[in-house]
Short mmCIF file of C-alpha atoms in Angstrom, two decimals:
data_model
loop_
_atom_site.label_atom_id
_atom_site.label_comp_id
_atom_site.label_asym_id
_atom_site.label_seq_id
_atom_site.Cartn_x
_atom_site.Cartn_y
_atom_site.Cartn_z
CA MET O 1 96.22 -8.94 34.36
CA ARG O 2 96.56 -9.42 30.64
CA ARG O 3 93.86 -8.04 28.37
CA GLN O 4 93.14 -8.98 24.78
CA ASN O 5 91.04 -6.69 22.57
CA PHE O 6 88.75 -5.80 25.45
CA SER O 7 86.26 -2.97 25.12
CA ARG O 8 84.71 -1.95 28.42
CA ARG O 9 80.95 -2.30 28.69
CA GLY O 10 78.37 -1.61 31.35
CA LEU O 11 78.47 0.36 34.59
CA LEU O 12 79.63 -1.62 37.61
CA ARG O 13 78.74 -1.11 41.22
CA THR O 14 80.70 -2.98 43.88
CA GLY O 15 79.14 -4.98 46.68
CA ALA O 16 80.81 -7.09 49.37
CA ILE O 17 80.80 -10.80 50.09
CA GLY O 18 80.26 -11.31 53.78
CA GLY O 19 83.48 -12.44 55.42
CA ALA O 20 85.34 -12.80 52.14
CA GLY O 21 87.15 -9.49 52.06
CA LEU O 22 86.50 -9.23 48.33
CA ALA O 23 84.14 -7.11 46.32
CA LEU O 24 81.66 -8.47 43.84
CA PRO O 25 80.11 -6.66 40.90
CA THR O 26 76.51 -5.60 40.77
CA ILE O 27 75.62 -4.95 37.16
CA PHE O 28 73.06 -2.33 36.16
CA THR O 29 71.01 -4.04 33.46
CA SER O 30 67.53 -3.85 32.06
CA SER O 31 64.94 -6.23 33.43
CA ALA O 32 65.01 -8.11 30.14
CA SER O 33 68.69 -9.01 30.56
CA ALA O 34 69.10 -9.33 34.31
CA PHE O 35 72.27 -11.36 34.66
CA THR O 36 75.88 -10.54 35.37
CA ASN O 37 77.93 -9.18 32.47
CA ASN O 38 75.35 -9.73 29.76
CA PRO O 39 77.38 -9.18 26.56
CA THR O 40 75.44 -6.50 24.69
CA GLY O 41 78.13 -5.63 22.16
CA SER O 42 79.72 -7.56 19.33
CA SER O 43 82.05 -9.59 21.56
CA VAL O 44 81.98 -11.72 24.69
CA THR O 45 84.79 -11.92 27.26
CA LEU O 46 85.94 -15.09 29.00
CA GLY O 47 88.28 -15.09 32.00
CA PHE O 48 91.13 -17.61 32.16
CA ASN O 49 92.60 -17.85 35.65
CA VAL O 50 95.69 -20.06 35.80
CA PRO O 51 98.82 -20.55 37.95
CA GLN O 52 101.46 -18.53 36.16
CA THR O 53 103.67 -18.71 39.25
CA GLY O 54 103.92 -21.22 42.10
CA ALA O 55 104.21 -25.01 42.36
CA TYR O 56 101.78 -25.68 39.49
CA ALA O 57 103.03 -23.05 37.02
CA ASP O 58 103.99 -25.59 34.33
CA GLU O 59 100.41 -26.82 34.25
CA GLY O 60 99.16 -23.24 34.11
CA ALA O 61 101.30 -22.40 31.11
CA ASP O 62 99.86 -25.32 29.18
CA GLU O 63 96.33 -24.38 30.22
CA LEU O 64 96.83 -20.91 28.75
CA ARG O 65 98.04 -22.39 25.48
CA ALA O 66 94.89 -24.52 25.30
CA PHE O 67 92.59 -21.62 26.14
CA GLU O 68 94.12 -19.52 23.36
CA LEU O 69 93.68 -22.41 20.92
CA ALA O 70 90.05 -22.90 21.96
CA VAL O 71 89.30 -19.21 21.40
CA GLU O 72 91.01 -19.34 18.01
CA HIS O 73 88.84 -22.30 17.00
CA LEU O 74 85.64 -20.74 18.33
CA ASN O 75 86.35 -17.65 16.25
CA GLY O 76 86.90 -19.67 13.08
CA GLY O 77 90.69 -19.76 13.09
CA GLY O 78 93.03 -22.69 12.57
CA ASP O 79 91.75 -26.09 11.59
CA GLY O 80 88.87 -26.14 14.05
CA GLY O 81 90.32 -28.89 16.23
CA MET O 82 87.68 -30.72 18.23
CA LEU O 83 84.87 -28.66 16.73
CA ASN O 84 85.16 -31.20 13.91
CA THR O 85 84.82 -34.27 16.15
CA PHE O 86 82.47 -32.99 18.89
CA SER O 87 79.18 -34.88 18.76
CA SER O 88 77.27 -31.63 19.20
CA LYS O 89 77.29 -29.62 15.99
CA ALA O 90 76.02 -26.35 17.46
CA LEU O 91 79.36 -24.50 17.15
CA ASP O 92 80.25 -23.20 13.69
CA GLY O 93 83.37 -21.05 14.14
CA THR O 94 81.50 -17.74 14.32
CA GLY O 95 82.24 -17.11 17.99
CA ILE O 96 79.46 -17.68 20.53
CA LEU O 97 75.98 -16.69 19.34
CA GLY O 98 77.68 -14.61 16.67
CA LYS O 99 79.81 -12.66 19.12
CA LYS O 100 83.59 -12.70 18.81
CA VAL O 101 85.26 -14.43 21.74
CA GLU O 102 87.85 -12.36 23.60
CA PHE O 103 89.61 -13.17 26.84
CA VAL O 104 91.53 -11.86 29.81
CA THR O 105 93.92 -13.82 31.99
CA GLY O 106 95.04 -13.80 35.60
CA ASP O 107 97.60 -15.48 37.85
CA THR O 108 96.19 -17.66 40.64
CA GLN O 109 99.71 -18.04 42.09
CA THR O 110 98.41 -21.46 43.26
CA LYS O 111 96.90 -19.57 46.21
CA SER O 112 93.18 -19.42 46.97
CA ASP O 113 93.10 -15.76 48.01
CA ALA O 114 95.08 -14.62 44.98
CA ALA O 115 92.88 -16.72 42.69
CA ARG O 116 89.69 -15.22 44.11
CA ALA O 117 91.04 -11.70 43.75
CA SER O 118 92.10 -12.38 40.16
CA ALA O 119 88.73 -13.90 39.23
CA GLN O 120 86.87 -11.06 40.90
CA SER O 121 88.87 -8.52 38.93
CA MET O 122 88.09 -10.27 35.66
CA ILE O 123 84.38 -10.34 36.49
CA GLN O 124 84.14 -6.81 37.88
CA LYS O 125 86.60 -4.86 35.74
CA ASP O 126 86.76 -6.87 32.53
CA GLY O 127 83.20 -8.08 32.20
CA ALA O 128 84.06 -11.78 32.07
CA ILE O 129 80.90 -13.87 31.81
CA MET O 130 82.64 -17.20 32.44
CA ILE O 131 85.73 -18.09 34.48
CA SER O 132 87.86 -21.16 33.84
CA GLY O 133 91.27 -22.53 34.71
CA GLY O 134 93.32 -23.38 37.77
CA SER O 135 95.51 -26.36 38.67
CA SER O 136 94.77 -26.57 42.39
CA SER O 137 91.61 -27.84 44.03
CA GLY O 138 91.97 -25.29 46.80
CA VAL O 139 91.89 -22.61 44.11
CA ALA O 140 88.98 -24.29 42.31
CA VAL O 141 86.82 -24.50 45.43
CA ALA O 142 87.53 -20.85 46.28
CA VAL O 143 86.88 -19.52 42.78
CA GLN O 144 83.82 -21.71 42.30
CA GLY O 145 82.32 -20.19 45.44
CA LEU O 146 83.10 -16.70 44.20
CA CYS O 147 81.51 -17.37 40.80
CA GLN O 148 78.40 -18.71 42.48
CA GLU O 149 78.06 -15.47 44.44
CA ALA O 150 78.88 -13.31 41.42
CA GLY O 151 76.42 -14.99 39.08
CA VAL O 152 78.82 -16.29 36.45
CA ILE O 153 79.60 -19.81 35.26
CA PHE O 154 82.76 -21.52 36.53
CA MET O 155 84.15 -24.20 34.20
CA SER O 156 86.90 -25.59 36.41
CA GLY O 157 90.29 -26.54 35.02
CA LEU O 158 92.56 -29.08 36.67
CA THR O 159 90.93 -29.86 40.02
CA HIS O 160 90.99 -33.42 41.37
CA SER O 161 89.64 -33.12 44.93
CA ASN O 162 86.42 -34.97 45.63
CA ASP O 163 85.19 -31.82 47.35
CA THR O 164 84.94 -29.75 44.14
CA THR O 165 81.84 -31.68 43.11
CA GLY O 166 81.22 -33.04 46.60
CA LYS O 167 80.75 -30.98 49.73
CA ASP O 168 81.80 -27.76 47.92
CA ARG O 169 79.72 -28.24 44.76
CA LYS O 170 77.88 -25.21 43.40
CA ALA O 171 75.08 -24.82 40.86
CA ASN O 172 77.17 -22.41 38.76
CA GLY O 173 80.20 -24.73 38.73
CA PHE O 174 81.06 -27.63 36.41
CA ARG O 175 84.00 -30.07 36.39
CA HIS O 176 85.19 -32.01 33.35
CA PHE O 177 88.36 -33.33 35.06
CA PHE O 178 88.09 -36.59 36.98
CA ASN O 179 88.48 -36.83 40.77
CA ALA O 180 90.37 -38.64 43.52
CA TYR O 181 87.74 -41.34 43.94
CA MET O 182 87.92 -42.12 40.22
CA SER O 183 91.72 -42.33 40.31
CA ALA O 184 91.60 -44.79 43.19
CA ALA O 185 88.84 -46.90 41.62
CA ALA O 186 90.81 -47.19 38.38
CA LEU O 187 94.24 -47.63 39.94
CA ALA O 188 93.56 -50.10 42.76
CA PRO O 189 93.00 -53.21 40.57
CA VAL O 190 96.17 -52.39 38.63
CA LEU O 191 98.14 -52.04 41.88
CA GLN O 192 96.80 -55.39 43.05
CA ASN O 193 97.97 -57.05 39.84
CA LEU O 194 101.38 -55.39 40.07
CA TYR O 195 102.14 -55.70 43.76
CA GLY O 196 99.68 -58.12 45.33
CA THR O 197 97.42 -57.72 48.34
CA ASP O 198 99.95 -57.97 51.19
CA ARG O 199 101.43 -54.48 51.30
CA LYS O 200 102.06 -51.75 53.87
CA ALA O 201 101.67 -48.19 52.55
CA TYR O 202 103.14 -44.94 53.85
CA HIS O 203 101.40 -41.78 52.57
CA LEU O 204 102.96 -38.35 52.05
CA THR O 205 100.11 -35.97 51.32
CA ALA O 206 99.79 -32.37 50.17
CA ASP O 207 98.09 -30.58 53.05
CA TYR O 208 95.02 -29.13 51.37
CA THR O 209 91.67 -30.31 50.01
CA TRP O 210 93.04 -32.27 47.05
CA GLY O 211 95.67 -34.12 49.08
CA TRP O 212 93.20 -34.98 51.82
CA THR O 213 90.64 -36.52 49.47
CA GLN O 214 93.29 -38.23 47.32
CA GLU O 215 94.76 -39.83 50.45
CA GLU O 216 91.31 -40.87 51.69
CA SER O 217 90.36 -42.35 48.32
CA ILE O 218 93.52 -44.33 47.55
CA ALA O 219 93.84 -45.55 51.16
CA ALA O 220 90.24 -46.81 51.15
CA ALA O 221 90.66 -48.55 47.79
CA THR O 222 93.95 -50.24 48.69
CA GLU O 223 92.79 -51.23 52.18
CA ALA O 224 89.73 -52.84 50.61
CA MET O 225 92.03 -55.17 48.66
CA GLY O 226 94.14 -56.05 51.72
CA TRP O 227 96.83 -53.37 52.02
CA GLN O 228 97.60 -51.80 55.38
CA THR O 229 98.16 -48.07 55.84
CA THR O 230 101.07 -47.58 58.23
CA GLU O 231 101.30 -43.78 58.26
CA LYS O 232 99.71 -40.65 56.82
CA VAL O 233 101.91 -37.56 56.88
CA ARG O 234 100.82 -34.14 55.62
CA THR O 235 103.31 -31.91 53.77
CA PRO O 236 102.99 -28.17 52.97
CA LEU O 237 102.22 -27.13 49.41
CA GLY O 238 105.38 -25.90 47.70
CA ALA O 239 107.73 -27.39 50.31
CA GLY O 240 110.55 -27.96 47.79
CA ASP O 241 112.72 -30.07 50.08
CA PHE O 242 110.93 -33.24 51.19
CA SER O 243 113.98 -35.02 52.62
CA SER O 244 112.81 -34.61 56.22
CA TYR O 245 109.52 -36.28 55.26
CA ILE O 246 111.10 -39.10 53.26
CA ALA O 247 113.79 -40.14 55.78
CA PRO O 248 111.28 -41.60 58.29
CA VAL O 249 109.88 -43.88 55.59
CA LEU O 250 113.10 -45.91 55.66
CA ASN O 251 112.39 -47.35 59.12
CA SER O 252 108.61 -47.26 59.06
CA GLY O 253 107.95 -50.89 58.19
CA ALA O 254 106.23 -49.80 54.97
CA ASP O 255 107.03 -51.33 51.59
CA VAL O 256 105.08 -48.83 49.45
CA LEU O 257 105.37 -45.03 49.44
CA VAL O 258 102.25 -43.29 48.12
CA LEU O 259 103.00 -39.73 47.01
CA ASN O 260 99.78 -37.72 47.09
CA HIS O 261 101.62 -34.79 45.52
CA TYR O 262 101.17 -32.93 42.24
CA GLY O 263 103.10 -30.54 40.02
CA GLY O 264 106.49 -29.36 41.19
CA ASP O 265 105.93 -30.95 44.59
CA MET O 266 105.57 -34.39 43.02
CA VAL O 267 108.66 -33.86 40.88
CA ASN O 268 110.69 -32.93 43.98
CA SER O 269 109.34 -35.58 46.34
CA LEU O 270 109.65 -38.42 43.81
CA THR O 271 113.14 -37.39 42.76
CA GLN O 272 114.25 -37.16 46.40
CA ALA O 273 112.65 -40.50 47.27
CA VAL O 274 114.62 -42.15 44.47
CA GLN O 275 117.79 -40.38 45.63
CA PHE O 276 117.20 -41.83 49.10
CA GLY O 277 117.42 -45.26 47.48
CA LEU O 278 113.84 -46.33 48.18
CA ARG O 279 113.46 -48.09 44.86
CA GLU O 280 116.53 -50.23 45.51
CA ARG O 281 115.35 -51.27 48.97
CA GLN O 282 113.55 -54.34 50.15
CA ALA O 283 111.02 -54.33 52.97
CA ASN O 284 108.94 -57.14 54.38
CA GLY O 285 110.63 -59.51 51.92
CA GLN O 286 109.42 -57.51 48.92
CA ASP O 287 110.83 -54.88 46.57
CA PHE O 288 109.93 -51.40 47.77
CA GLN O 289 107.50 -49.58 45.45
CA ILE O 290 106.41 -45.98 44.87
CA VAL O 291 102.94 -45.00 43.69
CA VAL O 292 101.85 -41.56 42.45
CA PRO O 293 98.03 -41.69 42.12
CA LEU O 294 97.82 -38.62 39.85
CA TYR O 295 100.46 -37.32 37.47
CA SER O 296 100.97 -35.93 34.01
CA GLU O 297 103.43 -35.85 31.12
CA LEU O 298 104.60 -32.44 32.34
CA MET O 299 105.47 -33.86 35.75
CA ALA O 300 107.10 -36.89 34.17
CA ARG O 301 109.33 -34.56 32.19
CA GLY O 302 110.37 -32.82 35.39
CA ALA O 303 111.03 -36.09 37.21
CA GLY O 304 113.06 -37.59 34.34
CA SER O 305 114.28 -41.14 34.87
CA ALA O 306 112.77 -41.23 38.38
CA ILE O 307 109.30 -41.71 36.82
CA ALA O 308 110.23 -45.01 35.12
CA GLY O 309 107.82 -47.75 36.14
CA ILE O 310 105.81 -45.53 38.51
CA PRO O 311 102.05 -46.25 38.26
CA GLY O 312 99.43 -43.50 38.34
CA SER O 313 96.33 -42.17 36.63
CA GLN O 314 95.42 -39.41 34.20
CA ASN O 315 92.26 -37.73 32.98
CA TRP O 316 93.49 -38.04 29.39
CA ASP O 317 96.66 -38.77 27.44
CA TRP O 318 97.73 -37.37 24.09
CA LYS O 319 98.60 -40.88 22.84
CA LEU O 320 94.99 -42.08 22.89
CA GLU O 321 93.77 -43.16 19.46
CA ASP O 322 90.25 -41.67 19.24
CA GLU O 323 89.45 -39.06 16.60
CA GLY O 324 88.90 -36.24 19.09
CA THR O 325 92.31 -36.74 20.66
CA LYS O 326 93.97 -36.90 17.24
CA ALA O 327 92.31 -33.65 16.17
CA PHE O 328 93.30 -31.80 19.35
CA VAL O 329 96.88 -33.11 19.36
CA LYS O 330 97.28 -32.09 15.72
CA SER O 331 95.97 -28.55 16.32
CA PHE O 332 97.96 -28.04 19.51
CA GLY O 333 101.14 -29.55 18.08
CA GLU O 334 101.03 -27.42 14.94
CA LYS O 335 100.56 -24.27 17.00
CA TYR O 336 103.06 -24.92 19.80
CA GLY O 337 105.45 -27.60 18.53
CA PHE O 338 104.78 -30.28 21.17
CA PRO O 339 101.86 -32.39 22.42
CA PRO O 340 99.37 -31.10 25.00
CA SER O 341 99.10 -32.14 28.63
CA GLN O 342 95.96 -33.34 30.41
CA ALA O 343 95.67 -29.86 31.92
CA ALA O 344 95.61 -28.36 28.43
CA HIS O 345 93.05 -30.89 27.28
CA THR O 346 90.52 -30.32 30.07
CA CYS O 347 90.73 -26.52 29.71
CA TYR O 348 90.26 -26.66 25.94
CA VAL O 349 87.29 -29.01 26.32
CA GLN O 350 85.69 -26.93 29.07
CA THR O 351 85.85 -23.81 26.89
CA LEU O 352 84.13 -25.60 24.01
CA LEU O 353 81.55 -27.15 26.32
CA TYR O 354 80.64 -23.73 27.70
CA ALA O 355 80.37 -22.20 24.23
CA ASP O 356 78.28 -25.14 23.06
CA ALA O 357 75.92 -24.89 26.04
CA VAL O 358 75.34 -21.17 25.40
CA THR O 359 74.70 -21.87 21.74
CA ARG O 360 72.29 -24.73 22.39
CA ALA O 361 70.48 -22.61 25.00
CA GLY O 362 70.46 -19.56 22.73
CA ASP O 363 71.29 -17.46 25.79
CA PHE O 364 74.28 -16.32 27.86
CA ASN O 365 72.17 -16.32 31.03
CA PRO O 366 74.02 -18.58 33.51
CA CYS O 367 70.83 -20.40 34.43
CA ALA O 368 70.20 -21.25 30.78
CA VAL O 369 73.78 -22.54 30.55
CA VAL O 370 73.29 -24.67 33.67
CA GLU O 371 70.15 -26.18 32.19
CA ALA O 372 71.97 -26.96 28.93
CA LEU O 373 74.89 -28.66 30.68
CA GLU O 374 72.99 -30.69 33.27
CA GLY O 375 72.56 -34.24 32.02
CA PHE O 376 74.35 -33.41 28.76
CA GLU O 377 75.79 -36.47 27.00
CA PHE O 378 78.52 -35.99 24.42
CA ASP O 379 81.39 -37.67 22.60
CA GLY O 380 84.29 -36.77 20.33
CA MET O 381 86.25 -34.84 22.98
CA GLY O 382 88.95 -37.39 23.77
CA ASN O 383 87.43 -39.39 26.62
CA GLY O 384 84.78 -41.45 24.85
CA PRO O 385 81.07 -41.10 25.69
CA THR O 386 80.77 -38.61 28.55
CA LEU O 387 77.97 -37.48 30.84
CA TYR O 388 77.75 -34.16 32.72
CA ARG O 389 75.72 -35.52 35.64
CA ALA O 390 72.96 -33.20 36.77
CA ASP O 391 73.20 -34.26 40.43
CA ASP O 392 76.67 -32.82 41.04
CA HIS O 393 77.97 -31.29 37.77
CA GLN O 394 80.71 -33.92 37.51
CA CYS O 395 81.71 -35.46 34.17
CA PHE O 396 81.69 -39.26 34.07
CA LYS O 397 83.95 -40.86 31.49
CA ASP O 398 86.81 -43.32 31.05
CA VAL O 399 89.97 -42.97 33.19
CA VAL O 400 93.51 -43.58 31.94
CA VAL O 401 95.89 -45.69 34.08
CA VAL O 402 99.54 -45.04 33.24
CA LYS O 403 103.09 -45.83 34.25
CA GLY O 404 106.42 -44.18 33.60
CA ALA O 405 108.17 -45.54 30.51
CA GLU O 406 111.28 -47.63 31.20
CA ASN O 407 112.96 -46.73 27.89
CA PRO O 408 111.25 -43.63 26.49
CA GLN O 409 111.97 -42.72 22.89
CA ASP O 410 111.95 -38.99 23.70
CA GLU O 411 110.81 -36.46 26.29
CA PHE O 412 107.22 -36.64 25.05
CA HIS O 413 106.89 -40.40 25.55
CA LEU O 414 107.76 -40.61 29.24
CA VAL O 415 104.34 -42.03 30.12
CA GLU O 416 102.83 -45.28 28.84
CA ILE O 417 99.13 -46.14 28.90
CA VAL O 418 98.53 -49.28 30.96
CA GLU O 419 94.76 -49.42 30.48
CA VAL O 420 91.70 -47.30 29.85
CA THR O 421 89.33 -47.98 32.73
CA PRO O 422 85.67 -47.88 31.64
CA THR O 423 83.27 -45.31 33.06
CA GLU O 424 81.22 -47.95 34.88
CA GLN O 425 84.16 -48.89 37.10
CA VAL O 426 84.69 -45.32 38.35
CA THR O 427 81.05 -44.25 38.72
CA TYR O 428 79.59 -43.69 42.20
CA ALA O 429 76.22 -42.70 43.62
CA PRO O 430 75.53 -38.96 44.07
CA ASP O 431 75.17 -39.53 47.84
CA HIS O 432 78.45 -41.46 48.24
CA PRO O 433 79.98 -40.68 51.67
CA MET O 434 83.16 -39.24 50.16
CA PHE O 435 81.05 -36.59 48.41
CA ALA O 436 78.52 -35.88 51.15
CA GLY O 437 77.86 -32.67 53.03
CA GLY O 438 77.14 -30.31 50.15
CA ALA O 439 74.33 -29.29 47.85
CA LEU O 440 74.32 -27.59 44.46
CA GLY O 441 71.77 -25.03 45.54
CA GLU O 442 70.12 -22.80 42.97
CA CYS O 443 71.66 -21.29 39.88
CA ASN O 444 72.56 -17.64 40.45
CA PRO O 445 72.31 -15.29 37.43
CA GLY O 446 73.83 -12.51 39.51
CA ALA O 447 72.00 -9.34 38.70
#
């Protein structure tokens, strides 16, 4: 656990979550400030929980860079970044409600149990009033549940499973990143234009909540336009060697391989699929194709030439031309020497959105923050006009459809934007079947 300028405050008493095997803090506070980790001193501590090891560590490293930049901007450092383009003008570079922003970090290890333990430590020992980060939906769902019980706000990082704001939604949790349904809704028309309606798809899928809902979403969207799904095969997270999963594709009768993988797993599975010669094959009288529904510039860099021509989707891309994107890319590039990833973007934005909600509410109480974020409409943050829907705490905004560049000019231009899909095309009803089975419940202030 890394600490930055943290001064301990408050007396903590530990309680237990039933069946969780983890302790939660009970904070002794006055009746006038009865919520977890009320910052009574001159600073406020945020907890940034990211994969510093494991299959998604590259994403985690970029998330940390973005969190540090966001804190710098909130405290009045640097050029202010998106504070200058954000449609809300509540933030003024004097911290949050006049309190200096400090932070602690933890390693999720891309494992749910480790992520919960890390988040719990930041809440209990370090006094974190908000937790953010993560690059795995399994981690996000676990930590979101913990934050709900603890009485702190969870501003999720990179989590793409429908379940995060579906069956596992929580009142204290908010997601800026898009989801699997949105990827499929944006990508399916592009796939139809590229490859037609007479296709047979073979799915290799990461065996956890994100993979399951990504597979369900893209299969439903492609089947609706005429594709057949020939096989769905689950693969363990962090498998490394996918050759035993790719070999059966060769004689499956499929002519499209859909890789529902992310991070290092996607880099390995795509690279190995290309090495197996899938992209040079023909099947059913057509050129064989590979689709990766969700990927990033970081993954493209790892995959190298194997990413060329591969279609997919992103929450955001640093090459967008809006003023918010330009401001963020400039700030990030000047600080770190290269452009930010979509993981960096969503974590930076979530940090500012939390700080803005506290400022507009005039209160750190989680329930005041929830009220400020529910139904909040904003712009200037890189995705165009955006809504934080009150029904499920999901952001609704444009989605970026991309493909791997055939002749990239450098390692930072490996992904090309195919189209920006408008919000209306990826919006769904709050009671959509893919998001059913959960309820936000009530905001929990903790103490």
